[in-house]
Coordinates of C-alpha atoms and ligand atoms in Angstrom, one line a residue:
M92 CA 0.4 15.2 11.7
F93 CA -2.8 16.8 10.7
G94 CA -3.0 18.4 14.1
L95 CA 0.1 20.5 13.1
I96 CA -1.3 21.8 9.9
I97 CA -3.1 25.1 9.5
L98 CA -5.8 24.9 6.8
L99 CA -7.6 27.8 5.1
I100 CA -10.5 27.2 2.7
D101 CA -11.5 30.1 0.4
N102 CA -14.9 30.8 -1.1
K103 CA -13.8 28.9 -4.3
N104 CA -13.2 25.7 -2.2
N105 CA -9.5 26.0 -2.6
I106 CA -7.5 24.8 0.4
Y107 CA -4.3 26.4 1.6
Y108 CA -2.2 24.7 4.2
N109 CA 1.2 25.1 5.9
S110 CA 2.9 22.5 8.0
E111 CA 4.9 23.4 11.1
R112 CA 8.0 22.2 9.4
A113 CA 7.6 24.5 6.4
L114 CA 5.9 27.6 7.9
G115 CA 5.3 30.2 5.3
C116 CA 5.1 27.6 2.5
I117 CA 1.5 27.7 1.2
Y118 CA 0.2 25.2 -1.3
K119 CA -2.9 25.8 -3.4
L120 CA -5.0 22.7 -3.7
T121 CA -7.5 22.1 -6.5
L122 CA -10.1 19.4 -6.7
K123 CA -9.3 17.3 -9.8
G124 CA -11.8 15.0 -11.5
L125 CA -13.7 12.1 -10.1
H126 CA -16.4 14.4 -8.8
M127 CA -19.0 11.7 -8.7
F128 CA -17.0 9.6 -6.3
L129 CA -16.0 12.5 -4.2
S130 CA -19.5 13.8 -3.8
N131 CA -20.2 10.8 -1.7
L132 CA -17.4 11.5 0.7
S133 CA -17.6 13.3 4.1
E134 CA -16.1 16.8 4.3
D135 CA -13.1 15.4 6.2
Q136 CA -12.5 12.7 3.5
K137 CA -12.8 15.4 0.7
M138 CA -10.3 17.6 2.5
I139 CA -7.8 14.7 2.8
H140 CA -8.3 13.9 -0.8
K141 CA -7.5 17.5 -1.8
L142 CA -4.5 17.6 0.5
I143 CA -2.9 14.3 -0.7
S144 CA -3.7 14.8 -4.4
D145 CA -2.0 18.2 -4.4
F146 CA 1.0 16.8 -2.5
S147 CA 1.3 13.8 -4.8
E148 CA 1.0 15.9 -8.0
N149 CA 3.4 18.7 -6.8
E150 CA 5.9 16.8 -4.8
I151 CA 5.8 13.0 -5.5
K152 CA 5.1 12.9 -9.3
P153 CA 8.0 15.2 -10.4
V154 CA 10.6 12.9 -8.8
A155 CA 8.9 9.5 -9.4
S156 CA 10.5 8.6 -12.7
E157 CA 14.0 9.5 -11.6
N158 CA 13.7 7.7 -8.3
E159 CA 12.4 4.6 -10.0
R160 CA 15.1 4.7 -12.6
N161 CA 17.9 5.0 -10.0
S162 CA 16.2 2.6 -7.5
R163 CA 16.4 5.5 -5.0
F164 CA 14.3 5.2 -1.8
P165 CA 12.3 8.5 -1.4
A166 CA 13.4 9.2 2.1
E167 CA 12.6 12.9 2.0
L168 CA 9.1 12.3 0.8
I169 CA 8.4 9.7 3.5
K170 CA 9.6 12.3 6.0
K171 CA 7.2 14.9 4.7
L172 CA 4.3 12.4 4.5
G173 CA 5.1 11.6 8.2
E174 CA 4.8 15.3 9.0
L175 CA 1.5 15.5 7.2
G176 CA 0.1 12.5 9.1
F177 CA 0.0 9.9 6.4
M178 CA 2.3 7.5 8.2
G179 CA -0.1 7.2 11.1
H180 CA -3.3 7.7 9.2
F181 CA -5.6 5.5 11.2
V182 CA -3.5 5.2 14.4
P183 CA -5.6 6.5 17.3
T184 CA -4.7 10.1 18.3
E185 CA -3.7 9.1 21.8
Y186 CA -0.8 7.2 20.2
G187 CA 0.3 10.2 18.0
G188 CA -1.7 9.2 14.9
C189 CA -4.5 11.0 13.1
G190 CA -7.3 8.6 14.1
L191 CA -8.8 8.8 10.6
D192 CA -10.9 6.2 8.9
Y193 CA -9.8 3.5 6.4
L194 CA -11.6 4.9 3.4
S195 CA -9.7 8.2 3.6
Y196 CA -6.5 6.1 4.0
I197 CA -7.4 4.2 0.8
I198 CA -8.0 7.5 -1.0
A199 CA -4.5 8.6 0.1
I200 CA -2.8 5.4 -1.1
E201 CA -4.6 5.7 -4.4
E202 CA -3.5 9.3 -4.9
I203 CA 0.1 8.6 -3.8
S204 CA 0.3 5.6 -6.1
K205 CA -1.1 7.5 -9.1
A206 CA 2.0 9.7 -8.7
C207 CA 4.5 6.9 -7.7
A208 CA 3.6 3.3 -7.1
S209 CA 6.8 2.7 -5.1
T210 CA 5.9 5.5 -2.6
G211 CA 2.4 4.0 -2.5
I212 CA 3.6 0.6 -1.3
I213 CA 6.1 2.1 1.2
V214 CA 3.3 4.0 2.9
S215 CA 0.9 1.1 2.6
A216 CA 3.2 -1.6 4.0
H217 CA 4.0 0.8 6.9
N218 CA 0.4 1.7 7.7
S219 CA -1.6 -1.5 6.8
L220 CA 1.0 -4.2 7.6
T221 CA 2.8 -2.7 10.6
C222 CA 0.7 -0.1 12.4
S223 CA -2.5 -2.0 11.9
P224 CA -1.5 -5.3 13.7
I225 CA -0.1 -3.3 16.6
I226 CA -3.4 -1.3 16.9
D227 CA -5.5 -4.5 16.6
F228 CA -3.4 -7.0 18.7
G229 CA -0.8 -4.9 20.7
T230 CA -0.9 -4.4 24.4
D231 CA -1.2 -0.9 25.8
G232 CA 2.5 -0.9 26.5
Q233 CA 3.4 -2.0 22.9
K234 CA 1.1 0.7 21.5
E235 CA 2.7 3.4 23.7
K236 CA 6.2 2.2 22.8
Y237 CA 5.9 1.8 19.1
L238 CA 3.0 3.7 17.6
P239 CA 4.1 7.4 18.3
D240 CA 7.4 7.0 16.4
L241 CA 5.7 5.0 13.6
S242 CA 2.9 7.6 13.3
C243 CA 5.1 10.6 12.6
G244 CA 7.4 8.6 10.2
K245 CA 10.4 8.8 12.6
K246 CA 10.5 5.0 12.3
L247 CA 9.5 2.9 9.4
G248 CA 7.7 -0.4 9.6
C249 CA 7.7 -3.7 7.6
F250 CA 6.0 -7.1 7.6
A251 CA 8.1 -10.3 7.6
L252 CA 5.9 -13.3 6.8
S253 CA 7.1 -14.9 3.5
E254 CA 10.2 -17.1 3.2
P255 CA 12.0 -18.4 0.2
E256 CA 10.0 -21.7 0.4
A257 CA 6.8 -20.3 2.0
G258 CA 5.0 -17.6 0.0
S259 CA 1.4 -18.4 -0.9
D260 CA 1.5 -21.3 1.6
A261 CA 2.2 -19.0 4.5
A262 CA 1.4 -21.7 7.1
S263 CA 4.5 -23.6 6.2
I264 CA 7.1 -21.1 7.4
K265 CA 10.3 -22.5 8.9
T266 CA 11.6 -19.6 10.9
T267 CA 11.4 -20.6 14.6
A268 CA 11.3 -18.9 18.0
V269 CA 12.2 -20.8 21.1
K270 CA 11.4 -19.4 24.6
E271 CA 14.4 -19.0 26.9
G272 CA 13.5 -17.4 30.2
K273 CA 12.3 -13.8 29.5
H274 CA 13.3 -14.0 25.8
Y275 CA 12.6 -15.7 22.6
I276 CA 15.5 -16.8 20.3
I277 CA 14.6 -16.4 16.6
N278 CA 16.4 -18.3 13.8
G279 CA 15.5 -18.3 10.1
L280 CA 15.3 -16.4 6.9
K281 CA 12.5 -14.0 5.8
S282 CA 12.0 -12.8 2.2
W283 CA 10.1 -10.4 0.0
I284 CA 10.0 -7.7 2.7
T285 CA 8.8 -4.4 1.5
N286 CA 10.8 -1.6 3.2
G287 CA 13.2 -4.3 4.4
S288 CA 16.5 -2.3 4.2
E289 CA 14.9 1.0 5.5
A290 CA 12.7 -0.2 8.3
D291 CA 13.3 0.1 12.0
I292 CA 10.5 -2.2 13.2
A293 CA 9.1 -5.4 11.8
I294 CA 6.2 -7.6 12.5
V295 CA 7.8 -11.0 12.3
F296 CA 5.9 -14.3 12.0
V297 CA 7.7 -17.5 13.2
S298 CA 6.8 -21.0 14.2
T299 CA 6.8 -21.8 17.9
D300 CA 5.5 -25.3 17.2
R301 CA 5.9 -26.6 13.7
K302 CA 3.7 -29.7 14.3
L303 CA 0.7 -27.4 14.7
K304 CA 1.2 -25.7 11.3
S305 CA -0.9 -22.5 11.1
R306 CA -1.9 -22.9 14.8
G307 CA 1.8 -23.0 15.8
I308 CA 2.6 -19.6 14.2
T309 CA 3.4 -16.7 16.5
A310 CA 3.9 -12.9 15.8
F311 CA 6.5 -10.6 17.3
I312 CA 7.2 -6.9 17.1
V313 CA 10.9 -6.8 16.4
D314 CA 13.3 -3.8 16.7
L315 CA 15.5 -4.3 13.7
D316 CA 18.6 -3.0 15.4
S317 CA 18.5 -6.1 17.8
P318 CA 21.6 -8.2 17.8
G319 CA 21.4 -11.3 15.5
I320 CA 19.6 -9.5 12.6
E321 CA 21.2 -8.9 9.2
I322 CA 19.6 -7.5 6.1
G323 CA 20.1 -10.1 3.3
K324 CA 19.7 -10.0 -0.4
S325 CA 18.2 -6.9 -1.9
E326 CA 15.9 -7.8 -4.9
H327 CA 16.4 -6.3 -8.3
K328 CA 12.8 -5.9 -9.5
L329 CA 10.8 -5.3 -12.7
G330 CA 9.0 -2.3 -11.2
I331 CA 8.4 -0.4 -8.0
K332 CA 12.2 0.0 -8.0
A333 CA 12.2 3.0 -5.6
S334 CA 10.9 0.8 -2.8
S335 CA 13.2 -1.7 -1.1
T336 CA 12.5 -5.4 -1.1
T337 CA 14.9 -7.5 0.9
Q338 CA 15.5 -10.7 2.8
T339 CA 16.2 -10.5 6.6
I340 CA 18.3 -13.1 8.4
F341 CA 17.7 -14.0 12.0
D342 CA 20.7 -15.7 13.6
N343 CA 20.1 -16.4 17.3
C344 CA 18.3 -13.1 17.5
K345 CA 17.2 -12.5 21.1
I346 CA 13.8 -10.7 21.5
P347 CA 12.2 -9.8 24.9
A348 CA 9.1 -12.0 25.6
E349 CA 7.1 -8.8 26.1
N350 CA 7.4 -8.2 22.3
L351 CA 5.1 -11.2 21.6
L352 CA 2.2 -9.8 19.6
G353 CA -1.1 -11.4 20.7
S354 CA -0.6 -14.8 22.1
E355 CA 1.5 -17.8 21.1
G356 CA -0.1 -19.6 18.2
E357 CA -2.3 -16.6 17.3
G358 CA 0.2 -15.4 14.6
F359 CA -1.5 -16.9 11.5
K360 CA -4.8 -15.3 12.3
I361 CA -3.0 -12.0 13.0
A362 CA -1.3 -12.3 9.6
M363 CA -4.5 -13.1 7.8
K364 CA -6.5 -10.3 9.4
T365 CA -3.6 -7.9 8.7
L366 CA -3.5 -9.0 5.0
D367 CA -7.3 -8.5 4.7
G368 CA -6.7 -4.8 5.4
G369 CA -3.4 -4.7 3.5
R370 CA -5.0 -6.1 0.3
I371 CA -7.4 -3.1 0.2
G372 CA -4.3 -0.9 0.2
V373 CA -2.8 -2.9 -2.7
A374 CA -6.1 -2.6 -4.5
A375 CA -6.0 1.2 -4.0
Q376 CA -2.4 1.2 -5.3
A377 CA -3.5 -0.7 -8.4
V378 CA -6.4 1.8 -9.0
G379 CA -3.9 4.7 -8.7
I380 CA -1.6 3.1 -11.3
A381 CA -4.5 2.4 -13.6
R382 CA -5.8 6.0 -13.3
A383 CA -2.3 7.4 -14.1
A384 CA -2.2 5.2 -17.2
L385 CA -5.7 6.3 -18.3
E386 CA -4.9 9.9 -17.8
A387 CA -1.7 9.7 -19.7
S388 CA -3.5 7.9 -22.5
V389 CA -6.2 10.5 -22.8
I390 CA -3.7 13.4 -23.0
Y391 CA -1.6 11.5 -25.5
A392 CA -4.5 10.5 -27.7
K393 CA -5.7 14.1 -27.9
E394 CA -2.3 15.4 -28.9
R395 CA -1.1 12.7 -31.2
K396 CA -2.0 13.1 -34.9
A397 CA -2.3 10.4 -37.5
F398 CA -4.0 10.2 -40.9
G399 CA -4.6 14.0 -40.6
D400 CA -6.6 13.8 -37.4
S401 CA -6.1 13.5 -33.6
I402 CA -6.1 9.8 -32.8
S403 CA -8.7 10.4 -30.0
N404 CA -11.2 10.8 -32.9
F405 CA -10.7 7.2 -34.0
Q406 CA -13.1 4.7 -32.7
G407 CA -10.4 2.1 -32.2
I408 CA -8.8 4.4 -29.7
Q409 CA -12.1 5.5 -28.2
F410 CA -13.2 2.0 -27.5
M411 CA -10.0 1.3 -25.6
I412 CA -10.4 4.5 -23.6
A413 CA -14.0 3.6 -22.8
D414 CA -13.1 0.1 -21.6
M415 CA -10.1 1.5 -19.6
S416 CA -12.3 4.1 -17.9
T417 CA -15.1 1.6 -17.1
R418 CA -12.7 -0.9 -15.5
V419 CA -11.0 1.8 -13.5
E420 CA -14.3 2.9 -12.0
A421 CA -15.4 -0.6 -11.3
A422 CA -12.1 -1.4 -9.5
R423 CA -12.4 1.7 -7.5
L424 CA -15.9 1.0 -6.4
L425 CA -14.9 -2.5 -5.2
T426 CA -11.9 -1.0 -3.4
W427 CA -14.0 1.7 -1.7
Q428 CA -16.7 -0.8 -0.8
A429 CA -14.1 -3.0 1.0
A430 CA -12.7 0.0 2.9
S431 CA -16.3 1.1 3.9
L432 CA -17.1 -2.3 5.3
L433 CA -13.9 -2.3 7.3
N434 CA -14.8 1.2 8.6
K435 CA -18.2 -0.1 9.7
G436 CA -16.7 -3.1 11.5
L437 CA -18.4 -5.5 9.2
K438 CA -16.9 -8.6 7.5
Y439 CA -14.7 -7.7 4.6
T440 CA -12.4 -10.6 3.8
K441 CA -14.2 -11.5 0.6
Q442 CA -14.6 -7.9 -0.6
S443 CA -10.9 -7.1 0.2
A444 CA -9.8 -10.1 -1.9
M445 CA -12.3 -9.2 -4.7
A446 CA -11.0 -5.6 -4.7
K447 CA -7.4 -6.7 -4.9
L448 CA -8.0 -9.3 -7.6
F449 CA -10.1 -7.0 -9.8
A450 CA -8.0 -3.8 -9.3
A451 CA -4.7 -5.7 -9.9
E452 CA -6.0 -7.3 -13.1
T453 CA -7.4 -3.9 -14.1
A454 CA -4.1 -2.2 -13.6
M455 CA -2.4 -4.8 -15.7
W456 CA -5.0 -4.5 -18.5
V457 CA -5.2 -0.7 -18.5
T458 CA -1.5 -0.2 -18.5
T459 CA -1.2 -2.7 -21.4
K460 CA -3.7 -0.7 -23.4
A461 CA -2.0 2.6 -22.4
I462 CA 1.2 1.4 -24.1
Q463 CA -0.8 0.3 -27.2
I464 CA -2.4 3.8 -27.4
H465 CA 1.1 5.4 -27.2
G466 CA 2.4 3.0 -29.9
G467 CA 6.2 2.9 -30.1
N468 CA 6.5 5.9 -27.8
G469 CA 4.8 3.9 -25.0
Y470 CA 7.6 1.3 -25.2
T471 CA 10.2 3.8 -24.4
T472 CA 11.2 5.5 -21.1
D473 CA 10.4 8.9 -22.7
F474 CA 6.8 8.3 -21.6
P475 CA 5.6 7.2 -18.2
V476 CA 3.3 4.4 -19.3
E477 CA 6.1 1.8 -19.5
R478 CA 6.7 2.5 -15.8
Y479 CA 3.0 2.1 -15.0
F480 CA 3.0 -1.2 -16.8
R481 CA 6.0 -2.5 -14.9
D482 CA 4.6 -1.3 -11.6
A483 CA 1.2 -2.8 -12.2
K484 CA 2.5 -6.4 -12.4
I485 CA 3.4 -6.6 -8.7
T486 CA -0.2 -5.9 -7.6
E487 CA -1.1 -9.3 -9.0
I488 CA 1.5 -10.9 -6.8
Y489 CA 2.3 -9.4 -3.4
E490 CA 0.0 -9.6 -0.4
G491 CA -1.4 -12.7 -2.0
T492 CA -1.3 -13.6 -5.7
S493 CA -4.5 -13.3 -7.8
E494 CA -4.8 -17.1 -7.5
I495 CA -4.8 -16.8 -3.7
Q496 CA -7.5 -14.1 -3.9
R497 CA -9.6 -16.4 -6.0
I498 CA -9.1 -19.2 -3.3
V499 CA -10.2 -16.7 -0.6
I500 CA -13.2 -15.5 -2.6
A501 CA -14.3 -19.0 -3.5
K502 CA -14.0 -20.2 0.1
Q503 CA -16.1 -17.3 1.4
T504 CA -18.7 -17.6 -1.4
L505 CA -19.1 -21.3 -0.9
S506 CA -19.7 -20.8 2.8
E507 CA -22.5 -18.3 2.2
F508 CA -25.2 -20.6 0.7
Ligands
LIG1739 N1 -8.9 -13.8 9.2 C1 -8.8 -14.5 10.3 N2 -8.5 -15.8 10.4 C2 -8.3 -16.4 9.2 C3 -8.4 -15.8 8.0 C4 -8.8 -14.4 7.9 N3 -8.9 -13.7 6.8 N4 -8.2 -16.6 7.0 C5 -8.0 -17.8 7.5 N5 -8.1 -17.7 8.9 C6 -7.9 -18.7 9.9 C7 -8.9 -19.9 9.6 O1 -10.1 -19.7 10.2 C8 -8.2 -21.1 10.3 O2 -8.4 -21.0 11.6 P1 -8.5 -22.4 12.5 O3 -7.1 -22.9 12.6 O4 -9.0 -21.9 13.9 O5 -9.5 -23.3 11.8 C9 -6.7 -20.7 10.0 O6 -6.6 -19.3 9.8 C10 -6.1 -21.5 8.9 O7 -6.9 -21.2 7.7 P2 -6.8 -22.0 6.4 O8 -6.9 -23.4 6.7 O9 -7.7 -21.4 5.4 O10 -5.3 -21.7 6.0 P3 -4.4 -22.2 4.7 O11 -3.1 -22.7 5.2 O12 -5.2 -23.0 3.8 O13 -4.1 -20.8 4.0 C11 -4.5 -18.9 2.5 C12 -5.1 -20.0 3.5 C13 -5.6 -18.0 2.2 C14 -4.0 -19.6 1.2 C15 -3.3 -18.2 3.2 O14 -2.2 -19.0 3.4 C16 -2.8 -17.0 2.4 O15 -3.5 -15.9 2.5 N6 -1.7 -17.1 1.7 C17 -1.1 -15.9 1.0 C18 -0.1 -15.3 1.9 C19 0.2 -13.9 1.5 O16 -0.6 -13.1 1.2 N7 1.5 -13.5 1.6 C20 2.0 -12.2 1.2 C21 2.9 -11.8 2.3 S1 3.2 -10.1 2.5 C22 4.0 -9.5 1.1 O17 3.5 -9.7 0.1 C23 5.3 -8.8 1.3 C24 5.1 -7.3 1.5 O18 5.9 -6.8 2.3 C25 4.1 -6.5 0.8

């Protein structure tokens, strides 16, 4: 946690820190790029940016490609991120978290994802989709029981809403929970669960009254070592291969009634509110991927020679770089705007959907151009842009497809006038 870190700032604005776990190990942090954006941040937010950008560059990026190639879950990195406080970023300090704001969290997800999109979604699903609904809807007892271990990364969280036949149409889930005395019995199959095989705790959405559709959906906090739970199929994906995506099977799984999150029938609203926040995290992930692709393209274009000149001197390449750079900054502004509204307690459903839609499509567009700039080299695993391209695609799909974001934006906009 941040409380366990000693920070030293020298007169050149370099930060040196050591964590309790690695006493004696000092990291030098340098502020990299994006000065205009950073100048608008508070001192705390700037400090978090420096800390996480240095950690991402020095510890996450060097292993990203190999972890992804081998579909290897980055357990050691998640442990370190837990020690640094990034697994309980906005969890209140009384529950062992850092009590920080959502914008600094978004900054962290962007930096982590720039180095490794898989690590980005592992951290994002844990913070936005697991810690967040417990903070917003949990009882004091649930917060005391679950948040401390989640905040330090000792336990990992996941979010089980989708099912094989209920993805975009989340209200039509078939998994059921029936009350029996002081317990609920859950039966059904959940799918597309980020962190599925690694998680200890899940926020699970079930139907307690199918006739009521969305108003019959109920949320539970579920310990995944409970009897009657089995991890099902593990997905072989196009990208973000270092993150786990699985099904989870509930077969007469008995859950204490005190694990009900919110009240019976409140689950759909809990899911939607949680996804409003989660989508800003995915937008930040997309911005991080797009920035990585832009940076790689600029470096490559300056080094690569053709027709006796650096290709960065050709207007065809310059126009691509200009458009990539413009779209990345626009995506980032939308993302930070949504996070700022959330911080201020204002409505942000529309802005969150806009940020996710635009940032995801930007990531896809920018990574496509990045491969084009790299030519044949970009199509090989010798350069990282093919990984960025594969990773970018999922941001247009999970936590609500781009089509679902357009539905949300249209609905909100039509109700404004
Ligand atoms: N906040 C709070 N309440 C909301 C809400 C929001 N953002 N959006 C809707 N609601 C409420 C409505 O007010 C309505 O309330 P009442 O019953 O009181 O009237 C209720 O929820 C139902 O709303 P709708 O009629 O709009 O619901 P719908 O069935 O038409 O669905 C939808 C709307 C936007 C399409 C929604 O189903 C949706 O977001 N679908 C996508 C689901 C999704 O993102 N899935 C991804 C799962 S997570 C994942 O990807 C895996 C992972 O691990 C990363």
